PDB file of C-alpha atoms in Angstrom:
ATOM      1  CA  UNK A   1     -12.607  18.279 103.779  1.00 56.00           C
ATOM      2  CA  UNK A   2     -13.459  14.898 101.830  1.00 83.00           C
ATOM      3  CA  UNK A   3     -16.124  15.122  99.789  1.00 94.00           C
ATOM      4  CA  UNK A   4     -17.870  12.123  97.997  1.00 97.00           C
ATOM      5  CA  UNK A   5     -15.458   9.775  96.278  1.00 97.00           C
ATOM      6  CA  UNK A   6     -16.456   7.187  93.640  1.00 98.00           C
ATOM      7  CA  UNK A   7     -14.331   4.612  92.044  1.00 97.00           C
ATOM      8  CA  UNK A   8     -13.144   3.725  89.355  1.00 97.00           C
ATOM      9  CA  UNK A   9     -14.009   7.464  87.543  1.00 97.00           C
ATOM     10  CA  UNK A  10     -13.726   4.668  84.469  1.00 97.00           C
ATOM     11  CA  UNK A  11     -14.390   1.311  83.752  1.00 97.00           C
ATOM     12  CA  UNK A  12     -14.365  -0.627  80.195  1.00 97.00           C
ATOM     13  CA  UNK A  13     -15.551  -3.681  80.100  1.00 96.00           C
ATOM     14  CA  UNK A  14     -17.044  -6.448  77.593  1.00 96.00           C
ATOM     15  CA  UNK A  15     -20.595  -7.391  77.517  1.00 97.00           C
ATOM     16  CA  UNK A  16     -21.683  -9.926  79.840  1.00 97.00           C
ATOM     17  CA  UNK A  17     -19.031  -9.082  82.547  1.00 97.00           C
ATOM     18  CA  UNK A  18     -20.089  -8.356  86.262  1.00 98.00           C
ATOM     19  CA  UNK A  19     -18.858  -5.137  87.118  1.00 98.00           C
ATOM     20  CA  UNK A  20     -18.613  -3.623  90.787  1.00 98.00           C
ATOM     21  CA  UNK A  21     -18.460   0.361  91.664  1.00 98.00           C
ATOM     22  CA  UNK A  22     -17.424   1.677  95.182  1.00 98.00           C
ATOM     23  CA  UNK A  23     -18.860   5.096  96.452  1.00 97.00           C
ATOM     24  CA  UNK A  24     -17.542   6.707  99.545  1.00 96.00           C
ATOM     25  CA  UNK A  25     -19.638   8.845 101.290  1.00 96.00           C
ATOM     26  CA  UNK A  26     -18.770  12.130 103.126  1.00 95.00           C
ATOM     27  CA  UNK A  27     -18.458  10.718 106.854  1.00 92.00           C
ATOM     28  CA  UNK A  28     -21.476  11.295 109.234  1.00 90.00           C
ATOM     29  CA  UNK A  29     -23.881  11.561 105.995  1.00 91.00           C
ATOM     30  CA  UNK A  30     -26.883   8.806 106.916  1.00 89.00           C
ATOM     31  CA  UNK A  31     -28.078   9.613 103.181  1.00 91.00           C
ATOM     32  CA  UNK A  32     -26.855   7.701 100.387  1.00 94.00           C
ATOM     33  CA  UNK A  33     -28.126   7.275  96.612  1.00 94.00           C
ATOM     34  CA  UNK A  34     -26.902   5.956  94.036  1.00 97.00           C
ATOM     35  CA  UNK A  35     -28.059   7.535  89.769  1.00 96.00           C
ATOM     36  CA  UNK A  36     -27.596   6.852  86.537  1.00 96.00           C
ATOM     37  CA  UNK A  37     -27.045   9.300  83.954  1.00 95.00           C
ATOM     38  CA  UNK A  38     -26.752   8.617  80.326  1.00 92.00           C
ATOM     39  CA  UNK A  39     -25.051  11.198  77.834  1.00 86.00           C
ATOM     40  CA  UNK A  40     -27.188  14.292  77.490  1.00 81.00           C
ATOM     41  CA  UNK A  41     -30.278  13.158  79.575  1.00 86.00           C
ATOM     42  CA  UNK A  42     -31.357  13.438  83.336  1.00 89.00           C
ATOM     43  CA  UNK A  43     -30.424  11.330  86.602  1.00 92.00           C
ATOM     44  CA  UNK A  44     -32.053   8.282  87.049  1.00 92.00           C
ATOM     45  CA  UNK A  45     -32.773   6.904  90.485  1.00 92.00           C
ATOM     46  CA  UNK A  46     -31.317   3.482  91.124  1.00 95.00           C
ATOM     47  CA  UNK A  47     -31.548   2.649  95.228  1.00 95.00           C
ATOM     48  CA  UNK A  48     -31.648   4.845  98.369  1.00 92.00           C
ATOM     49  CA  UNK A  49     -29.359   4.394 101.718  1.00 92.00           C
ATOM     50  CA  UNK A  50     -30.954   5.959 105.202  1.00 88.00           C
ATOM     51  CA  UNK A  51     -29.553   4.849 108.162  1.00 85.00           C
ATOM     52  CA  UNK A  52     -30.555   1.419 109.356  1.00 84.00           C
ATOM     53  CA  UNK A  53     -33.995   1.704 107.168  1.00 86.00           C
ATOM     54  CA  UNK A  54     -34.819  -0.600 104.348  1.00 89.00           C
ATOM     55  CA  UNK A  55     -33.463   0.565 101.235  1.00 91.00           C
ATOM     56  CA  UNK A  56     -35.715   1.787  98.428  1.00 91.00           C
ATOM     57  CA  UNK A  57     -34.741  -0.485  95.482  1.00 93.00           C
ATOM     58  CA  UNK A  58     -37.364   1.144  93.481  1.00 91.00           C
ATOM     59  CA  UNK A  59     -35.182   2.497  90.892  1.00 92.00           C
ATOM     60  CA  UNK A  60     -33.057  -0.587  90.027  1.00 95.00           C
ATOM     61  CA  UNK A  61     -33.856  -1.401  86.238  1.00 94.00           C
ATOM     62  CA  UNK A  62     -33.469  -4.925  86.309  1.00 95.00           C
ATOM     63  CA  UNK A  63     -32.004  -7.759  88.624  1.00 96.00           C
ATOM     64  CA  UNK A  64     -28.562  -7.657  87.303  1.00 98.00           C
ATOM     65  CA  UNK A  65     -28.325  -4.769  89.645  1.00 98.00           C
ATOM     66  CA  UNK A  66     -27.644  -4.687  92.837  1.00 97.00           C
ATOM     67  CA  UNK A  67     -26.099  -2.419  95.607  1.00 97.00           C
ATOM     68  CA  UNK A  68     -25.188  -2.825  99.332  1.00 95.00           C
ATOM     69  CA  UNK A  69     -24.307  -0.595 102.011  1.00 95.00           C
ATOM     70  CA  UNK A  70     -22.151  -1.936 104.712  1.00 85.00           C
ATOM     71  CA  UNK A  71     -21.313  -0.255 108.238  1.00 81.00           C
ATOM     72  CA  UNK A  72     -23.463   2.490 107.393  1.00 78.00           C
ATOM     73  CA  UNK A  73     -20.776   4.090 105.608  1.00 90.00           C
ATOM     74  CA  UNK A  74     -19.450   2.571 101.847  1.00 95.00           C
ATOM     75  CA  UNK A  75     -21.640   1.644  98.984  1.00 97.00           C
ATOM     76  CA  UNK A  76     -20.927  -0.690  96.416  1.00 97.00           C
ATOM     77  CA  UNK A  77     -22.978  -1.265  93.114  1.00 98.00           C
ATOM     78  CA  UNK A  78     -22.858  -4.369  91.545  1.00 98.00           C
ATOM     79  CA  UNK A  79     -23.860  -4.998  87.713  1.00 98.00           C
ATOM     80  CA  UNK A  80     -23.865  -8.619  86.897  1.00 98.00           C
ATOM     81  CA  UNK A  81     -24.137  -9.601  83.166  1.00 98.00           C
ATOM     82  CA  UNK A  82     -23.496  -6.538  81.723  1.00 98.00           C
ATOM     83  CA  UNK A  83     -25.053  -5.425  78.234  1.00 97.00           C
ATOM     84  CA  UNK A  84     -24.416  -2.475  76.068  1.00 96.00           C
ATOM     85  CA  UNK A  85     -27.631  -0.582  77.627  1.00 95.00           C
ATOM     86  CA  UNK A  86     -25.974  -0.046  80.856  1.00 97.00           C
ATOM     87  CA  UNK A  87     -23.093   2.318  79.551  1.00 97.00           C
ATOM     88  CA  UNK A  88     -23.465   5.447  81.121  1.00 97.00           C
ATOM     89  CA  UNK A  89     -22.445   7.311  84.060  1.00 97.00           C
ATOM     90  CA  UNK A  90     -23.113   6.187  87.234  1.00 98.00           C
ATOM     91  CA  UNK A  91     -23.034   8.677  90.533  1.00 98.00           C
ATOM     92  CA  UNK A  92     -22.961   8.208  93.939  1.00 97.00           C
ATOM     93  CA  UNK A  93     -24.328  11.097  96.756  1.00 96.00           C
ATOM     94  CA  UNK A  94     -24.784  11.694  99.923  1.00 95.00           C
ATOM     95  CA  UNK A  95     -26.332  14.086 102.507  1.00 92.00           C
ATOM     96  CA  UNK A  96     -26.863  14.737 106.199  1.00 88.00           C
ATOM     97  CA  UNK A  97     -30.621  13.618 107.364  1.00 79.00           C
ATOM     98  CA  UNK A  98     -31.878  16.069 110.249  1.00 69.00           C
ATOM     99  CA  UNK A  99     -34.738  17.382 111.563  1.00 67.00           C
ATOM    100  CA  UNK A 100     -37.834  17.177 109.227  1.00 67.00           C
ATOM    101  CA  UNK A 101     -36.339  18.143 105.997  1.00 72.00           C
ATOM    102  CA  UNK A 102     -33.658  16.363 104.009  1.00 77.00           C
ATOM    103  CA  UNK A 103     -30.205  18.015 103.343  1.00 86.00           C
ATOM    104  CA  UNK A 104     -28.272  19.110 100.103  1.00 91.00           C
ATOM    105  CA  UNK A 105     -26.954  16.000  98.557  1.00 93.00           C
ATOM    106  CA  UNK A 106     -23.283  16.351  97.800  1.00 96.00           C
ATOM    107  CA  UNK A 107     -22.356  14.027  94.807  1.00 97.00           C
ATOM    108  CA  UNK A 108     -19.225  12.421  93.477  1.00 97.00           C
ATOM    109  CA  UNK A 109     -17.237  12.726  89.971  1.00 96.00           C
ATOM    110  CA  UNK A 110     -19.114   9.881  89.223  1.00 97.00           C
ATOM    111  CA  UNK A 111     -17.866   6.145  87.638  1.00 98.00           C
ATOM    112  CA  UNK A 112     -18.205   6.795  83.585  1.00 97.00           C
ATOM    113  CA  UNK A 113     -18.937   2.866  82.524  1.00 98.00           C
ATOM    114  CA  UNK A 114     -18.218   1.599  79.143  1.00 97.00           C
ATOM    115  CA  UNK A 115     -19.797  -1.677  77.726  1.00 97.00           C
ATOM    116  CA  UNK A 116     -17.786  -2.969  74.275  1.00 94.00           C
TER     117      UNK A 116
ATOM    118  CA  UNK B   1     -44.912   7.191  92.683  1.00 71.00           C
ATOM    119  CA  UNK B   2     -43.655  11.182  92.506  1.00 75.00           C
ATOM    120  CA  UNK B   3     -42.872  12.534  89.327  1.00 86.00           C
ATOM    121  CA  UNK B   4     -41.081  15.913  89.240  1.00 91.00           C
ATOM    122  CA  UNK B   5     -40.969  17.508  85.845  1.00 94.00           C
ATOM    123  CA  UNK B   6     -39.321  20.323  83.957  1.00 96.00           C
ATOM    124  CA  UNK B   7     -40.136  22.483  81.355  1.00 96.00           C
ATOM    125  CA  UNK B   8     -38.394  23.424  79.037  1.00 96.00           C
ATOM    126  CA  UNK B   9     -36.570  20.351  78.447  1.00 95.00           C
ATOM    127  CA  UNK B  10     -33.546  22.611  76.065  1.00 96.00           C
ATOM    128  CA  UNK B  11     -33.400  26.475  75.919  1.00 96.00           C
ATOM    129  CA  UNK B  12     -30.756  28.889  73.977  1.00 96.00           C
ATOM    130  CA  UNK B  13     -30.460  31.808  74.855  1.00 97.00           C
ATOM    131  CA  UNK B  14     -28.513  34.628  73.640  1.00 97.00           C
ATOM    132  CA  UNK B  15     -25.998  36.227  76.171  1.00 97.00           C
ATOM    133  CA  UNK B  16     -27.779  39.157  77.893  1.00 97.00           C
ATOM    134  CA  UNK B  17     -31.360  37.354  77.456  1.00 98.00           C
ATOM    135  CA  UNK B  18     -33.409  36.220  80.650  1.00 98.00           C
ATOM    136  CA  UNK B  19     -34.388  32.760  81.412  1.00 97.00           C
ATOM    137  CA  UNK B  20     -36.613  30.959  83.586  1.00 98.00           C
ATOM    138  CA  UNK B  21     -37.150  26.664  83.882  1.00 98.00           C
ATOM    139  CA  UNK B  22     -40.382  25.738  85.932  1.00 98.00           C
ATOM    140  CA  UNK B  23     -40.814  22.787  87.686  1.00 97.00           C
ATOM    141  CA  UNK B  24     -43.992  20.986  88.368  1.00 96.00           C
ATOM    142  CA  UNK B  25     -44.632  18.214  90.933  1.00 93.00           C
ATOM    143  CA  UNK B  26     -47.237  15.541  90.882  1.00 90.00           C
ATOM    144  CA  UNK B  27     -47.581  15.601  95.251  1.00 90.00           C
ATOM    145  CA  UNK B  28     -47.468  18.589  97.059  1.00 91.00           C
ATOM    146  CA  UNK B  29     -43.930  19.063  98.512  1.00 91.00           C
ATOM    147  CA  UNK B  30     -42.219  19.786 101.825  1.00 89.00           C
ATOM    148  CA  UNK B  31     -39.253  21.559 100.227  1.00 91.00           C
ATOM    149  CA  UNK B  32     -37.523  21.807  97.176  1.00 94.00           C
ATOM    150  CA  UNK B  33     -33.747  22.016  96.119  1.00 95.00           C
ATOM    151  CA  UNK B  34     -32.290  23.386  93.106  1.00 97.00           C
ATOM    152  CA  UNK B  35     -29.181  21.841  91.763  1.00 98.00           C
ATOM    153  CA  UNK B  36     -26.776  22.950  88.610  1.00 98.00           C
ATOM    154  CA  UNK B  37     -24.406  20.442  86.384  1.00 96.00           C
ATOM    155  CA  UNK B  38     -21.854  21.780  84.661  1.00 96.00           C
ATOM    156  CA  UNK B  39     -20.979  20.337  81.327  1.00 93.00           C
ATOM    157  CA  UNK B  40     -18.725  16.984  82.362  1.00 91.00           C
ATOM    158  CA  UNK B  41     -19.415  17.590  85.492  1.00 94.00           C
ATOM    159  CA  UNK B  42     -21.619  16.686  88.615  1.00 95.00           C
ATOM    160  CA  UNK B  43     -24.877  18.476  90.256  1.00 96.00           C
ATOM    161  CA  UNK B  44     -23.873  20.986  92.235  1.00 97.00           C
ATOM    162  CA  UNK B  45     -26.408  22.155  95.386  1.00 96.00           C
ATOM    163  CA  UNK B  46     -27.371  25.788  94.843  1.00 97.00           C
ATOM    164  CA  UNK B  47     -30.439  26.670  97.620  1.00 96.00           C
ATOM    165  CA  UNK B  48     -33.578  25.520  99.267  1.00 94.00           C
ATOM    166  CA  UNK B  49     -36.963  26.563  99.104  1.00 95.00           C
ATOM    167  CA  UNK B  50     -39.378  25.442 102.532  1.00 92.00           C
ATOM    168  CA  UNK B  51     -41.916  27.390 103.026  1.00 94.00           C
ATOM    169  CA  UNK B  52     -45.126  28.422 100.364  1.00 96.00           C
ATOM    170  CA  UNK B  53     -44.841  30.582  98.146  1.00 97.00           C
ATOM    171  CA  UNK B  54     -41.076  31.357  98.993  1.00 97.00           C
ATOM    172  CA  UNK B  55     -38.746  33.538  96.927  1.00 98.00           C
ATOM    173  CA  UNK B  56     -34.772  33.630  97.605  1.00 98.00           C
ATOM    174  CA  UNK B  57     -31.998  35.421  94.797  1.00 97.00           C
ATOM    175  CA  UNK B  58     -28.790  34.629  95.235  1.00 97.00           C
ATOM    176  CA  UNK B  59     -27.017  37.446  92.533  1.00 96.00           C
ATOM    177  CA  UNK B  60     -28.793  37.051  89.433  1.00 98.00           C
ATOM    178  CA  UNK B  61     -30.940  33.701  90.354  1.00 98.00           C
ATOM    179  CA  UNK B  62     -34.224  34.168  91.723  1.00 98.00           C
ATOM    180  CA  UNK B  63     -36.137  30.819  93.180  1.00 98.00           C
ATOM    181  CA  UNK B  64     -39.509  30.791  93.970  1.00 98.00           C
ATOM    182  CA  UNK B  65     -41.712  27.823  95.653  1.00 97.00           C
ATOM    183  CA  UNK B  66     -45.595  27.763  94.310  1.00 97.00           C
ATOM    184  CA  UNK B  67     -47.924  28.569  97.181  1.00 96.00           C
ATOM    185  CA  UNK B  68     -49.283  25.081  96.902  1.00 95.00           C
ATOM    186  CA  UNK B  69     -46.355  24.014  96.833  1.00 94.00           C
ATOM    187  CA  UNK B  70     -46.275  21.811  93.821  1.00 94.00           C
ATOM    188  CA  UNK B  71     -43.911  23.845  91.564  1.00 96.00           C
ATOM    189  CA  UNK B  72     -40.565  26.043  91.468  1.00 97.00           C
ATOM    190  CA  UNK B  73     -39.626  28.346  88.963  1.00 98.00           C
ATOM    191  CA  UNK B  74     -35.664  29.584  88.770  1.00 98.00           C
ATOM    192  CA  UNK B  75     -34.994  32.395  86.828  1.00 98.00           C
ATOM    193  CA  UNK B  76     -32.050  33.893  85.908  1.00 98.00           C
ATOM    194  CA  UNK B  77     -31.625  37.435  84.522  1.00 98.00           C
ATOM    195  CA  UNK B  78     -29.137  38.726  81.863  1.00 98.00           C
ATOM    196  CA  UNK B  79     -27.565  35.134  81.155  1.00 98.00           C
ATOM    197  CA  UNK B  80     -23.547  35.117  80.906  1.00 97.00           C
ATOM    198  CA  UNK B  81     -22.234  32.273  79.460  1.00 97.00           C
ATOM    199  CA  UNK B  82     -20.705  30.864  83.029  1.00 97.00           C
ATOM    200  CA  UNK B  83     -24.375  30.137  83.489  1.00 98.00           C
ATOM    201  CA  UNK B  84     -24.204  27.353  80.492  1.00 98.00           C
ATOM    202  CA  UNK B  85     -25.835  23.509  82.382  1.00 97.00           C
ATOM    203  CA  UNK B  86     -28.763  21.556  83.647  1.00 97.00           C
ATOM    204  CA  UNK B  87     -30.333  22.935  86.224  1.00 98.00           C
ATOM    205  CA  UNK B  88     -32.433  20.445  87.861  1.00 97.00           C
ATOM    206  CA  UNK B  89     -35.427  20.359  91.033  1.00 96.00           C
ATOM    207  CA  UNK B  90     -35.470  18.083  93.271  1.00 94.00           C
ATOM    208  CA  UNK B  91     -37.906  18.045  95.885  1.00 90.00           C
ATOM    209  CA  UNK B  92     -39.723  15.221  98.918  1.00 83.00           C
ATOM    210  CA  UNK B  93     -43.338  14.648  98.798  1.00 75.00           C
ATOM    211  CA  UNK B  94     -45.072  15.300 101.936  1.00 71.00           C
ATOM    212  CA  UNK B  95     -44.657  11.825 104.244  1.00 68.00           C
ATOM    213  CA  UNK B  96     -41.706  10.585 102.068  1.00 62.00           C
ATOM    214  CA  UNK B  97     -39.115   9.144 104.679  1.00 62.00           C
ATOM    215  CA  UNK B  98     -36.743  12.237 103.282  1.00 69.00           C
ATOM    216  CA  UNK B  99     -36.094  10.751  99.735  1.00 78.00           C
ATOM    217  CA  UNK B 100     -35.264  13.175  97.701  1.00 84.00           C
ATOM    218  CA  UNK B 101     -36.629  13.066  93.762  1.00 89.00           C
ATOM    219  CA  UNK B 102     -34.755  14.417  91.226  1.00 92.00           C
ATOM    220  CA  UNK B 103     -36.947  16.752  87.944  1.00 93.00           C
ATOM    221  CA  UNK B 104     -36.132  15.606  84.694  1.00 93.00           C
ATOM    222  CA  UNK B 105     -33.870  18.844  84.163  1.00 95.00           C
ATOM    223  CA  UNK B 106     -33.753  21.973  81.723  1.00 97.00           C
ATOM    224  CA  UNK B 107     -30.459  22.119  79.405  1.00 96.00           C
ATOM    225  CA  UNK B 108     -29.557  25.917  79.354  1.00 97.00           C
ATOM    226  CA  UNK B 109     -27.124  27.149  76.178  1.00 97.00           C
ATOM    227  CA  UNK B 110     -26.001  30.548  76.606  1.00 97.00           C
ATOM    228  CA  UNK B 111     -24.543  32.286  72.827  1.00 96.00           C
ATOM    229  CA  UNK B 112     -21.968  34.520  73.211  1.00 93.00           C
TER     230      UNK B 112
END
């Protein structure tokens, strides 16, 4: 079946462009987050997608970032202003919610952002 | 807010050697998932831990939960060089609306 599918899987830009990424999710999956992960180091948490709830925008660095979620279903991240800081990878995942415990997250091959 | 960390950060190991990450929550948890990335690729799922003081293997991989639940340990025995990535914890605080945080990952090197 279709797993998680983010595009582009690369994007150069110059500094100060907007840029916008697109994640599909897996259909059905309520779940959706969105990470950042620069070369060599861990995943850091930009926004959370449940269902019809709020998102948690805790993770968003600054407020050139921004992400919606429309029809439940396909996320888009939107970097406005770009600056050389923001190169890195940037991956999308999703997961079932059920019951009391979340689900595995499934991820995506990721958008590899460049900043010149 | 929730901070999951990792220790260590990098290991090497040489083929053949054990190795074990531990992971260490600042809540207590209501489960925990391990996940393993590839070099140039993406975090793979590879089990959950629910209940205190837990222990699952899958082959060589044993996962245990802390019976407080407020750490994990993975260890693998007799590394092989397919075993080479960041493992990484993730786990949900008690009363979190199911978000998941992710540890801040251990870098295994296996030498052939």
């Amino acid at each position: 079946g279709a797993g998680v599918s983010q595009s582009p899987s690369n994007k150069v830009t110059e500094k100060g462009k907007d840029v916008e990424l697109r994640c599909d999710p897996i259909s059905g999956h309520t779940a959706l987050y969105w990470y950042r992960q620069s070369l060599g180091q861990g995943l850091e948490f930009l926004i959370y997608f449940q269902g019809n709830s709020a998102p948690d925008k805790s993770g968003l660095p600054s407020d050139r970032f921004s992400a919606e979620r429309t029809g439940g279903s396909v996320s888009t991240l939107t970097i406005q202003r770009t600056q050389q800081e923001d190169s890195a990878v940037y991956l999308c995942a999703s997961s079932l919610v059920g019951g009391m415990l979340p689900q595995p997250q499934h991820f995506g091959d990721g958008t590899r952002l460049s900043i010149l | 807010g929730q901070q999951v960390m990792q220790i260590p950060q990098y290991q090497h190991v040489q083929e053949g050697e054990d190795f074990t990450t531990y992971c260490n929550s600042s809540t207590t948890l209501s489960n925990i998932q391990w996940y393993k990335q590839r070099p140039g690729g993406h975090p793979v799922f590879l089990i959950q831990l629910v209940k205190s003081g837990e222990v699952k293997k899958q082959k060589r991989l044993t996962f245990q939960f802390g019976e407080a639940k407020k750490n994990s340990s993975l260890h693998i025995t007799a590394t092989q060089t397919t075993d080479v990535g960041t493992y990484f914890c993730a786990g949900v605080d008690l009363g979190g609306y199911q978000k998941v945080t992710f540890g801040t990952g251990t870098k295994l090197q296996v030498i052939p």
